[in-house]
Amino acid sequence: MGHGGFIITFSAVLIGWMLLNSDILAHFGRAFDPYPYIFLNLLLSTVAAIQAPVIMMSQNRQSAKDRLAASLDYETNLRAELDILRVHHKIDHLVLARLDAIEAKVDALAGLGTDGLAKSAPDA
């Protein structure tokens, strides 16, 4: 039974308890917990006293799981960042190699251009 089912069942039991002790059994003079519902309050207080530590233990377990998940997320993010840095480094090397190749071609073309100008220049 999920959260909704529990709430509906618990509410039905409480309303049934009150109706039983206020109307049905009170009509015959056999109400075992009349209007201020002292016994019902005692039962609800007992349930709350038992629930509180259970909820606290559950929250502690959940916070431990959350800390572990956060630690694993941090490690994953760190690995991803290192991988990205490696890819950037490789791309930087490729770009530099390409620039060197282009620079060499430009220098070669510039050398041809100056040699060509020197050869084609008329002797004065």
Short mmCIF file of N, CA, C and O in Angstrom, two decimals:
data_model
loop_
_atom_site.label_atom_id
_atom_site.label_comp_id
_atom_site.label_asym_id
_atom_site.label_seq_id
_atom_site.Cartn_x
_atom_site.Cartn_y
_atom_site.Cartn_z
N MET A 1 0.86 -1.17 0.00
CA MET A 1 0.00 0.00 0.00
C MET A 1 0.90 1.23 0.00
O MET A 1 1.83 1.33 0.78
N GLY A 2 0.61 2.19 -0.86
CA GLY A 2 1.42 3.39 -0.98
C GLY A 2 1.03 4.45 0.03
O GLY A 2 0.23 4.23 0.95
N HIS A 3 1.61 5.61 -0.13
CA HIS A 3 1.37 6.71 0.80
C HIS A 3 -0.10 7.13 0.81
O HIS A 3 -0.69 7.35 1.86
N GLY A 4 -0.70 7.24 -0.37
CA GLY A 4 -2.10 7.65 -0.47
C GLY A 4 -3.03 6.64 0.18
O GLY A 4 -3.96 7.00 0.90
N GLY A 5 -2.77 5.36 -0.07
CA GLY A 5 -3.60 4.31 0.52
C GLY A 5 -3.52 4.31 2.04
O GLY A 5 -4.52 4.13 2.74
N PHE A 6 -2.30 4.52 2.56
CA PHE A 6 -2.12 4.57 4.01
C PHE A 6 -2.89 5.74 4.62
O PHE A 6 -3.57 5.58 5.64
N ILE A 7 -2.79 6.91 4.00
CA ILE A 7 -3.46 8.10 4.52
C ILE A 7 -4.98 7.91 4.50
O ILE A 7 -5.67 8.24 5.48
N ILE A 8 -5.50 7.35 3.42
CA ILE A 8 -6.95 7.13 3.33
C ILE A 8 -7.39 6.10 4.38
O ILE A 8 -8.39 6.31 5.08
N THR A 9 -6.65 5.01 4.52
CA THR A 9 -7.01 3.98 5.51
C THR A 9 -6.93 4.53 6.92
O THR A 9 -7.83 4.31 7.74
N PHE A 10 -5.87 5.26 7.22
CA PHE A 10 -5.70 5.82 8.56
C PHE A 10 -6.81 6.82 8.87
O PHE A 10 -7.36 6.83 9.97
N SER A 11 -7.16 7.65 7.90
CA SER A 11 -8.25 8.62 8.09
C SER A 11 -9.58 7.91 8.30
O SER A 11 -10.39 8.31 9.15
N ALA A 12 -9.82 6.84 7.53
CA ALA A 12 -11.07 6.08 7.68
C ALA A 12 -11.16 5.44 9.07
O ALA A 12 -12.23 5.44 9.70
N VAL A 13 -10.03 4.92 9.58
CA VAL A 13 -10.03 4.32 10.92
C VAL A 13 -10.33 5.38 11.97
O VAL A 13 -11.12 5.15 12.90
N LEU A 14 -9.71 6.55 11.85
CA LEU A 14 -9.96 7.63 12.82
C LEU A 14 -11.41 8.09 12.79
O LEU A 14 -12.05 8.26 13.85
N ILE A 15 -11.94 8.30 11.59
CA ILE A 15 -13.34 8.74 11.47
C ILE A 15 -14.27 7.65 11.98
O ILE A 15 -15.25 7.93 12.69
N GLY A 16 -13.96 6.39 11.64
CA GLY A 16 -14.78 5.27 12.14
C GLY A 16 -14.76 5.19 13.66
O GLY A 16 -15.79 4.97 14.30
N TRP A 17 -13.58 5.37 14.26
CA TRP A 17 -13.44 5.36 15.72
C TRP A 17 -14.32 6.45 16.34
O TRP A 17 -15.05 6.21 17.30
N MET A 18 -14.25 7.65 15.77
CA MET A 18 -15.03 8.77 16.33
C MET A 18 -16.53 8.55 16.15
O MET A 18 -17.31 8.81 17.07
N LEU A 19 -16.93 8.09 14.96
CA LEU A 19 -18.36 7.84 14.74
C LEU A 19 -18.86 6.73 15.63
O LEU A 19 -19.97 6.81 16.20
N LEU A 20 -18.08 5.68 15.77
CA LEU A 20 -18.47 4.55 16.60
C LEU A 20 -18.67 4.99 18.06
O LEU A 20 -19.68 4.63 18.68
N ASN A 21 -17.74 5.79 18.58
CA ASN A 21 -17.82 6.21 19.97
C ASN A 21 -18.74 7.40 20.20
O ASN A 21 -19.18 7.64 21.31
N SER A 22 -19.03 8.17 19.18
CA SER A 22 -19.89 9.34 19.35
C SER A 22 -21.34 9.03 19.09
O SER A 22 -22.22 9.50 19.82
N ASP A 23 -21.62 8.26 18.07
CA ASP A 23 -23.01 8.04 17.67
C ASP A 23 -23.51 6.62 17.97
O ASP A 23 -24.47 6.43 18.69
N ILE A 24 -22.85 5.64 17.43
CA ILE A 24 -23.38 4.28 17.45
C ILE A 24 -23.36 3.69 18.86
O ILE A 24 -24.40 3.33 19.42
N LEU A 25 -22.17 3.59 19.47
CA LEU A 25 -22.07 2.99 20.80
C LEU A 25 -22.62 3.92 21.89
O LEU A 25 -23.13 3.44 22.90
N ALA A 26 -22.51 5.23 21.67
CA ALA A 26 -23.04 6.17 22.67
C ALA A 26 -24.56 6.07 22.74
O ALA A 26 -25.16 6.28 23.80
N HIS A 27 -25.20 5.73 21.62
CA HIS A 27 -26.65 5.57 21.59
C HIS A 27 -27.08 4.42 22.51
O HIS A 27 -28.14 4.49 23.13
N PHE A 28 -26.27 3.39 22.60
CA PHE A 28 -26.59 2.25 23.47
C PHE A 28 -25.92 2.38 24.84
O PHE A 28 -26.04 1.47 25.66
N GLY A 29 -25.19 3.45 25.06
CA GLY A 29 -24.52 3.65 26.34
C GLY A 29 -23.29 2.78 26.52
O GLY A 29 -22.88 2.49 27.64
N ARG A 30 -22.71 2.31 25.44
CA ARG A 30 -21.56 1.43 25.53
C ARG A 30 -20.29 2.04 24.91
O ARG A 30 -19.37 1.31 24.56
N ALA A 31 -20.22 3.33 24.79
CA ALA A 31 -19.04 3.97 24.19
C ALA A 31 -17.84 3.74 25.10
O ALA A 31 -17.87 4.06 26.28
N PHE A 32 -16.78 3.11 24.57
CA PHE A 32 -15.60 2.83 25.40
C PHE A 32 -14.61 3.99 25.40
O PHE A 32 -13.69 4.02 26.20
N ASP A 33 -14.78 4.97 24.46
CA ASP A 33 -13.91 6.14 24.42
C ASP A 33 -14.76 7.34 24.00
O ASP A 33 -14.74 7.75 22.84
N PRO A 34 -15.52 7.93 24.93
CA PRO A 34 -16.41 9.02 24.56
C PRO A 34 -15.65 10.28 24.12
O PRO A 34 -14.43 10.32 24.10
N TYR A 35 -16.42 11.35 23.85
CA TYR A 35 -16.00 12.52 23.09
C TYR A 35 -14.57 13.01 23.24
O TYR A 35 -13.90 13.14 22.23
N PRO A 36 -13.99 13.30 24.33
CA PRO A 36 -12.63 13.85 24.20
C PRO A 36 -11.64 12.83 23.61
O PRO A 36 -10.53 13.19 23.29
N TYR A 37 -12.11 11.57 23.43
CA TYR A 37 -11.32 10.51 22.79
C TYR A 37 -9.92 10.40 23.43
O TYR A 37 -8.89 10.42 22.75
N ILE A 38 -9.88 10.22 24.71
CA ILE A 38 -8.63 10.16 25.45
C ILE A 38 -7.82 8.93 25.02
O ILE A 38 -6.60 9.01 24.82
N PHE A 39 -8.50 7.79 24.88
CA PHE A 39 -7.79 6.57 24.48
C PHE A 39 -7.23 6.71 23.05
O PHE A 39 -6.12 6.29 22.76
N LEU A 40 -8.02 7.35 22.17
CA LEU A 40 -7.56 7.59 20.80
C LEU A 40 -6.33 8.50 20.82
O LEU A 40 -5.36 8.26 20.10
N ASN A 41 -6.36 9.54 21.65
CA ASN A 41 -5.20 10.43 21.78
C ASN A 41 -3.98 9.66 22.29
O ASN A 41 -2.85 9.90 21.83
N LEU A 42 -4.19 8.75 23.23
CA LEU A 42 -3.09 7.94 23.74
C LEU A 42 -2.50 7.06 22.63
O LEU A 42 -1.28 6.96 22.49
N LEU A 43 -3.37 6.45 21.84
CA LEU A 43 -2.89 5.61 20.73
C LEU A 43 -2.12 6.45 19.70
O LEU A 43 -1.06 6.03 19.23
N LEU A 44 -2.66 7.62 19.36
CA LEU A 44 -1.98 8.48 18.38
C LEU A 44 -0.65 8.99 18.91
O LEU A 44 0.33 9.09 18.16
N SER A 45 -0.58 9.29 20.21
CA SER A 45 0.68 9.72 20.80
C SER A 45 1.70 8.58 20.78
O SER A 45 2.90 8.81 20.54
N THR A 46 1.25 7.37 21.02
CA THR A 46 2.14 6.21 20.97
C THR A 46 2.66 6.00 19.55
O THR A 46 3.86 5.74 19.35
N VAL A 47 1.78 6.11 18.58
CA VAL A 47 2.21 5.97 17.18
C VAL A 47 3.24 7.05 16.83
O VAL A 47 4.26 6.76 16.20
N ALA A 48 3.00 8.28 17.26
CA ALA A 48 3.95 9.37 16.98
C ALA A 48 5.29 9.13 17.67
O ALA A 48 6.35 9.40 17.09
N ALA A 49 5.24 8.61 18.90
CA ALA A 49 6.49 8.34 19.63
C ALA A 49 7.29 7.22 18.96
O ALA A 49 8.51 7.25 18.97
N ILE A 50 6.62 6.26 18.37
CA ILE A 50 7.31 5.17 17.68
C ILE A 50 7.79 5.65 16.30
O ILE A 50 8.87 5.28 15.85
N GLN A 51 6.98 6.49 15.66
CA GLN A 51 7.31 6.97 14.32
C GLN A 51 8.54 7.87 14.30
O GLN A 51 9.32 7.81 13.36
N ALA A 52 8.68 8.73 15.29
CA ALA A 52 9.76 9.73 15.29
C ALA A 52 11.15 9.10 15.14
O ALA A 52 11.91 9.50 14.25
N PRO A 53 11.52 8.12 15.96
CA PRO A 53 12.86 7.54 15.77
C PRO A 53 13.01 6.80 14.44
O PRO A 53 14.08 6.82 13.84
N VAL A 54 11.94 6.18 13.98
CA VAL A 54 12.01 5.46 12.71
C VAL A 54 12.26 6.45 11.57
O VAL A 54 13.09 6.21 10.69
N ILE A 55 11.58 7.59 11.61
CA ILE A 55 11.77 8.62 10.59
C ILE A 55 13.19 9.18 10.66
O ILE A 55 13.84 9.39 9.64
N MET A 56 13.70 9.42 11.88
CA MET A 56 15.06 9.95 12.04
C MET A 56 16.09 8.96 11.48
O MET A 56 17.03 9.37 10.80
N MET A 57 15.91 7.66 11.77
CA MET A 57 16.85 6.66 11.24
C MET A 57 16.79 6.61 9.72
O MET A 57 17.82 6.50 9.05
N SER A 58 15.60 6.72 9.18
CA SER A 58 15.44 6.71 7.73
C SER A 58 16.12 7.92 7.10
O SER A 58 16.77 7.80 6.06
N GLN A 59 15.98 9.08 7.73
CA GLN A 59 16.63 10.29 7.21
C GLN A 59 18.16 10.16 7.28
O GLN A 59 18.86 10.61 6.38
N ASN A 60 18.67 9.56 8.35
CA ASN A 60 20.11 9.37 8.47
C ASN A 60 20.63 8.45 7.36
O ASN A 60 21.69 8.71 6.78
N ARG A 61 19.90 7.37 7.10
CA ARG A 61 20.31 6.47 6.02
C ARG A 61 20.27 7.19 4.68
O ARG A 61 21.16 7.03 3.85
N GLN A 62 19.24 7.99 4.47
CA GLN A 62 19.11 8.71 3.21
C GLN A 62 20.22 9.74 3.05
O GLN A 62 20.77 9.90 1.97
N SER A 63 20.59 10.42 4.13
CA SER A 63 21.67 11.42 4.02
C SER A 63 23.00 10.74 3.73
O SER A 63 23.83 11.27 2.99
N ALA A 64 23.21 9.55 4.28
CA ALA A 64 24.44 8.80 3.97
C ALA A 64 24.46 8.41 2.49
O ALA A 64 25.50 8.52 1.83
N LYS A 65 23.32 7.99 1.96
CA LYS A 65 23.24 7.65 0.54
C LYS A 65 23.47 8.89 -0.32
O LYS A 65 24.14 8.82 -1.36
N ASP A 66 22.92 10.03 0.11
CA ASP A 66 23.11 11.28 -0.64
C ASP A 66 24.58 11.70 -0.65
O ASP A 66 25.08 12.17 -1.67
N ARG A 67 25.27 11.54 0.50
CA ARG A 67 26.70 11.88 0.55
C ARG A 67 27.50 11.00 -0.40
O ARG A 67 28.40 11.47 -1.11
N LEU A 68 27.19 9.71 -0.42
CA LEU A 68 27.88 8.78 -1.32
C LEU A 68 27.61 9.16 -2.78
O LEU A 68 28.53 9.19 -3.61
N ALA A 69 26.36 9.46 -3.10
CA ALA A 69 26.01 9.85 -4.47
C ALA A 69 26.73 11.13 -4.87
O ALA A 69 27.21 11.26 -6.00
N ALA A 70 26.81 12.10 -3.95
CA ALA A 70 27.50 13.35 -4.24
C ALA A 70 28.99 13.10 -4.48
O ALA A 70 29.59 13.70 -5.38
N SER A 71 29.58 12.22 -3.70
CA SER A 71 30.99 11.88 -3.88
C SER A 71 31.22 11.22 -5.24
O SER A 71 32.18 11.55 -5.95
N LEU A 72 30.36 10.29 -5.61
CA LEU A 72 30.48 9.63 -6.92
C LEU A 72 30.27 10.62 -8.05
O LEU A 72 30.96 10.56 -9.08
N ASP A 73 29.31 11.55 -7.89
CA ASP A 73 29.09 12.57 -8.91
C ASP A 73 30.33 13.46 -9.06
O ASP A 73 30.71 13.82 -10.18
N TYR A 74 30.96 13.80 -7.93
CA TYR A 74 32.17 14.64 -7.98
C TYR A 74 33.28 13.92 -8.74
O TYR A 74 33.94 14.52 -9.60
N GLU A 75 33.47 12.63 -8.44
CA GLU A 75 34.50 11.86 -9.13
C GLU A 75 34.22 11.77 -10.63
O GLU A 75 35.12 11.92 -11.46
N THR A 76 32.96 11.55 -10.98
CA THR A 76 32.58 11.48 -12.39
C THR A 76 32.83 12.81 -13.09
O THR A 76 33.37 12.85 -14.20
N ASN A 77 32.46 13.90 -12.44
CA ASN A 77 32.67 15.22 -13.03
C ASN A 77 34.16 15.52 -13.17
O ASN A 77 34.59 16.13 -14.15
N LEU A 78 34.95 15.10 -12.20
CA LEU A 78 36.40 15.32 -12.27
C LEU A 78 37.01 14.54 -13.43
O LEU A 78 37.83 15.07 -14.18
N ARG A 79 36.59 13.28 -13.58
CA ARG A 79 37.09 12.48 -14.71
C ARG A 79 36.69 13.10 -16.04
O ARG A 79 37.48 13.15 -16.99
N ALA A 80 35.44 13.57 -16.12
CA ALA A 80 34.97 14.20 -17.36
C ALA A 80 35.78 15.47 -17.65
O ALA A 80 36.14 15.73 -18.81
N GLU A 81 36.07 16.24 -16.63
CA GLU A 81 36.86 17.45 -16.82
C GLU A 81 38.27 17.11 -17.31
O GLU A 81 38.81 17.77 -18.21
N LEU A 82 38.88 16.07 -16.74
CA LEU A 82 40.20 15.66 -17.19
C LEU A 82 40.17 15.17 -18.64
O LEU A 82 41.08 15.47 -19.42
N ASP A 83 39.13 14.43 -19.00
CA ASP A 83 38.99 13.99 -20.39
C ASP A 83 38.85 15.18 -21.33
O ASP A 83 39.45 15.20 -22.41
N ILE A 84 38.07 16.15 -20.93
CA ILE A 84 37.89 17.35 -21.76
C ILE A 84 39.22 18.09 -21.90
O ILE A 84 39.56 18.57 -22.99
N LEU A 85 39.98 18.19 -20.82
CA LEU A 85 41.29 18.85 -20.90
C LEU A 85 42.23 18.11 -21.84
O LEU A 85 42.97 18.72 -22.61
N ARG A 86 42.19 16.76 -21.80
CA ARG A 86 43.02 15.97 -22.72
C ARG A 86 42.62 16.22 -24.17
O ARG A 86 43.47 16.36 -25.05
N VAL A 87 41.33 16.27 -24.42
CA VAL A 87 40.85 16.52 -25.79
C VAL A 87 41.28 17.92 -26.24
O VAL A 87 41.74 18.11 -27.37
N HIS A 88 41.16 18.91 -25.35
CA HIS A 88 41.60 20.27 -25.68
C HIS A 88 43.10 20.28 -26.00
O HIS A 88 43.54 20.94 -26.95
N HIS A 89 43.88 19.55 -25.22
CA HIS A 89 45.32 19.48 -25.44
C HIS A 89 45.63 18.88 -26.81
O HIS A 89 46.48 19.39 -27.56
N LYS A 90 44.94 17.79 -27.16
CA LYS A 90 45.15 17.16 -28.47
C LYS A 90 44.75 18.12 -29.60
O LYS A 90 45.47 18.23 -30.61
N ILE A 91 43.63 18.78 -29.43
CA ILE A 91 43.18 19.71 -30.46
C ILE A 91 44.17 20.87 -30.59
O ILE A 91 44.48 21.31 -31.71
N ASP A 92 44.68 21.36 -29.46
CA ASP A 92 45.68 22.44 -29.52
C ASP A 92 46.91 21.99 -30.30
O ASP A 92 47.43 22.75 -31.12
N HIS A 93 47.38 20.76 -30.07
CA HIS A 93 48.53 20.25 -30.81
C HIS A 93 48.22 20.13 -32.29
O HIS A 93 49.05 20.46 -33.15
N LEU A 94 47.04 19.65 -32.64
CA LEU A 94 46.65 19.53 -34.04
C LEU A 94 46.58 20.91 -34.70
O LEU A 94 47.04 21.09 -35.84
N VAL A 95 46.01 21.87 -33.99
CA VAL A 95 45.90 23.23 -34.54
C VAL A 95 47.30 23.83 -34.73
O VAL A 95 47.58 24.45 -35.77
N LEU A 96 48.19 23.64 -33.75
CA LEU A 96 49.55 24.16 -33.88
C LEU A 96 50.30 23.50 -35.04
O LEU A 96 51.01 24.17 -35.79
N ALA A 97 50.12 22.20 -35.20
CA ALA A 97 50.77 21.49 -36.32
C ALA A 97 50.25 22.02 -37.64
O ALA A 97 51.01 22.23 -38.60
N ARG A 98 48.97 22.25 -37.70
CA ARG A 98 48.37 22.77 -38.92
C ARG A 98 48.85 24.19 -39.21
O ARG A 98 49.14 24.54 -40.36
N LEU A 99 48.94 24.99 -38.16
CA LEU A 99 49.45 26.35 -38.34
C LEU A 99 50.90 26.34 -38.80
O LEU A 99 51.30 27.15 -39.64
N ASP A 100 51.70 25.43 -38.23
CA ASP A 100 53.09 25.30 -38.67
C ASP A 100 53.16 24.93 -40.15
O ASP A 100 53.99 25.47 -40.91
N ALA A 101 52.30 24.00 -40.56
CA ALA A 101 52.28 23.58 -41.97
C ALA A 101 51.87 24.74 -42.87
O ALA A 101 52.48 24.98 -43.93
N ILE A 102 50.86 25.49 -42.45
CA ILE A 102 50.41 26.64 -43.24
C ILE A 102 51.51 27.71 -43.29
O ILE A 102 51.76 28.30 -44.35
N GLU A 103 52.16 27.91 -42.15
CA GLU A 103 53.24 28.90 -42.10
C GLU A 103 54.39 28.49 -43.03
O GLU A 103 54.98 29.34 -43.73
N ALA A 104 54.69 27.19 -43.06
CA ALA A 104 55.75 26.71 -43.95
C ALA A 104 55.37 26.92 -45.41
O ALA A 104 56.20 27.34 -46.23
N LYS A 105 54.09 26.68 -45.72
CA LYS A 105 53.63 26.88 -47.10
C LYS A 105 53.67 28.36 -47.46
O LYS A 105 54.07 28.72 -48.57
N VAL A 106 53.28 29.22 -46.52
CA VAL A 106 53.32 30.67 -46.79
C VAL A 106 54.76 31.11 -46.99
O VAL A 106 55.06 31.91 -47.89
N ASP A 107 55.67 30.60 -46.14
CA ASP A 107 57.08 30.95 -46.29
C ASP A 107 57.61 30.46 -47.64
O ASP A 107 58.39 31.16 -48.31
N ALA A 108 57.21 29.26 -48.03
CA ALA A 108 57.64 28.72 -49.31
C ALA A 108 57.11 29.56 -50.46
O ALA A 108 57.83 29.87 -51.42
N LEU A 109 55.83 29.94 -50.35
CA LEU A 109 55.25 30.78 -51.39
C LEU A 109 55.90 32.16 -51.41
O LEU A 109 56.13 32.74 -52.47
N ALA A 110 56.21 32.67 -50.22
CA ALA A 110 56.86 33.98 -50.14
C ALA A 110 58.27 33.89 -50.74
O ALA A 110 58.73 34.80 -51.43
N GLY A 111 58.94 32.79 -50.50
CA GLY A 111 60.28 32.60 -51.07
C GLY A 111 60.21 32.50 -52.58
O GLY A 111 61.07 33.02 -53.30
N LEU A 112 59.22 31.81 -53.10
CA LEU A 112 59.05 31.71 -54.54
C LEU A 112 58.73 33.06 -55.13
O LEU A 112 59.20 33.42 -56.20
N GLY A 113 57.94 33.80 -54.40
CA GLY A 113 57.56 35.13 -54.88
C GLY A 113 58.74 36.05 -54.93
O GLY A 113 58.94 36.79 -55.90
N THR A 114 59.60 36.04 -53.94
CA THR A 114 60.78 36.92 -53.95
C THR A 114 61.80 36.41 -54.95
O THR A 114 62.45 37.19 -55.63
N ASP A 115 61.94 35.08 -55.09
CA ASP A 115 62.86 34.54 -56.10
C ASP A 115 62.35 34.86 -57.50
O ASP A 115 63.11 35.20 -58.39
N GLY A 116 61.05 34.73 -57.63
CA GLY A 116 60.45 35.03 -58.93
C GLY A 116 60.61 36.49 -59.27
O GLY A 116 60.85 36.85 -60.41
N LEU A 117 60.50 37.37 -58.28
CA LEU A 117 60.68 38.80 -58.53
C LEU A 117 62.12 39.10 -58.86
O LEU A 117 62.42 39.92 -59.72
N ALA A 118 63.02 38.42 -58.17
CA ALA A 118 64.44 38.65 -58.43
C ALA A 118 64.82 38.18 -59.82
O ALA A 118 65.60 38.81 -60.52
N LYS A 119 64.27 37.04 -60.24
CA LYS A 119 64.59 36.50 -61.57
C LYS A 119 63.95 37.33 -62.68
O LYS A 119 64.52 37.50 -63.74
N SER A 120 62.77 37.84 -62.41
CA SER A 120 62.09 38.56 -63.46
C SER A 120 62.45 40.03 -63.50
O SER A 120 62.09 40.75 -64.41
N ALA A 121 63.16 40.49 -62.49
CA ALA A 121 63.53 41.92 -62.46
C ALA A 121 64.59 42.18 -63.55
O ALA A 121 65.53 41.41 -63.70
N PRO A 122 64.41 43.26 -64.32
CA PRO A 122 65.39 43.54 -65.39
C PRO A 122 66.72 44.01 -64.82
O PRO A 122 66.77 44.66 -63.79
N ASP A 123 67.76 43.63 -65.47
CA ASP A 123 69.08 44.06 -65.01
C ASP A 123 69.27 45.52 -65.41
O ASP A 123 69.12 45.89 -66.55
N ALA A 124 69.57 46.28 -64.46
CA ALA A 124 69.70 47.71 -64.74
C ALA A 124 71.11 48.12 -64.96
O ALA A 124 72.08 47.64 -64.63
#
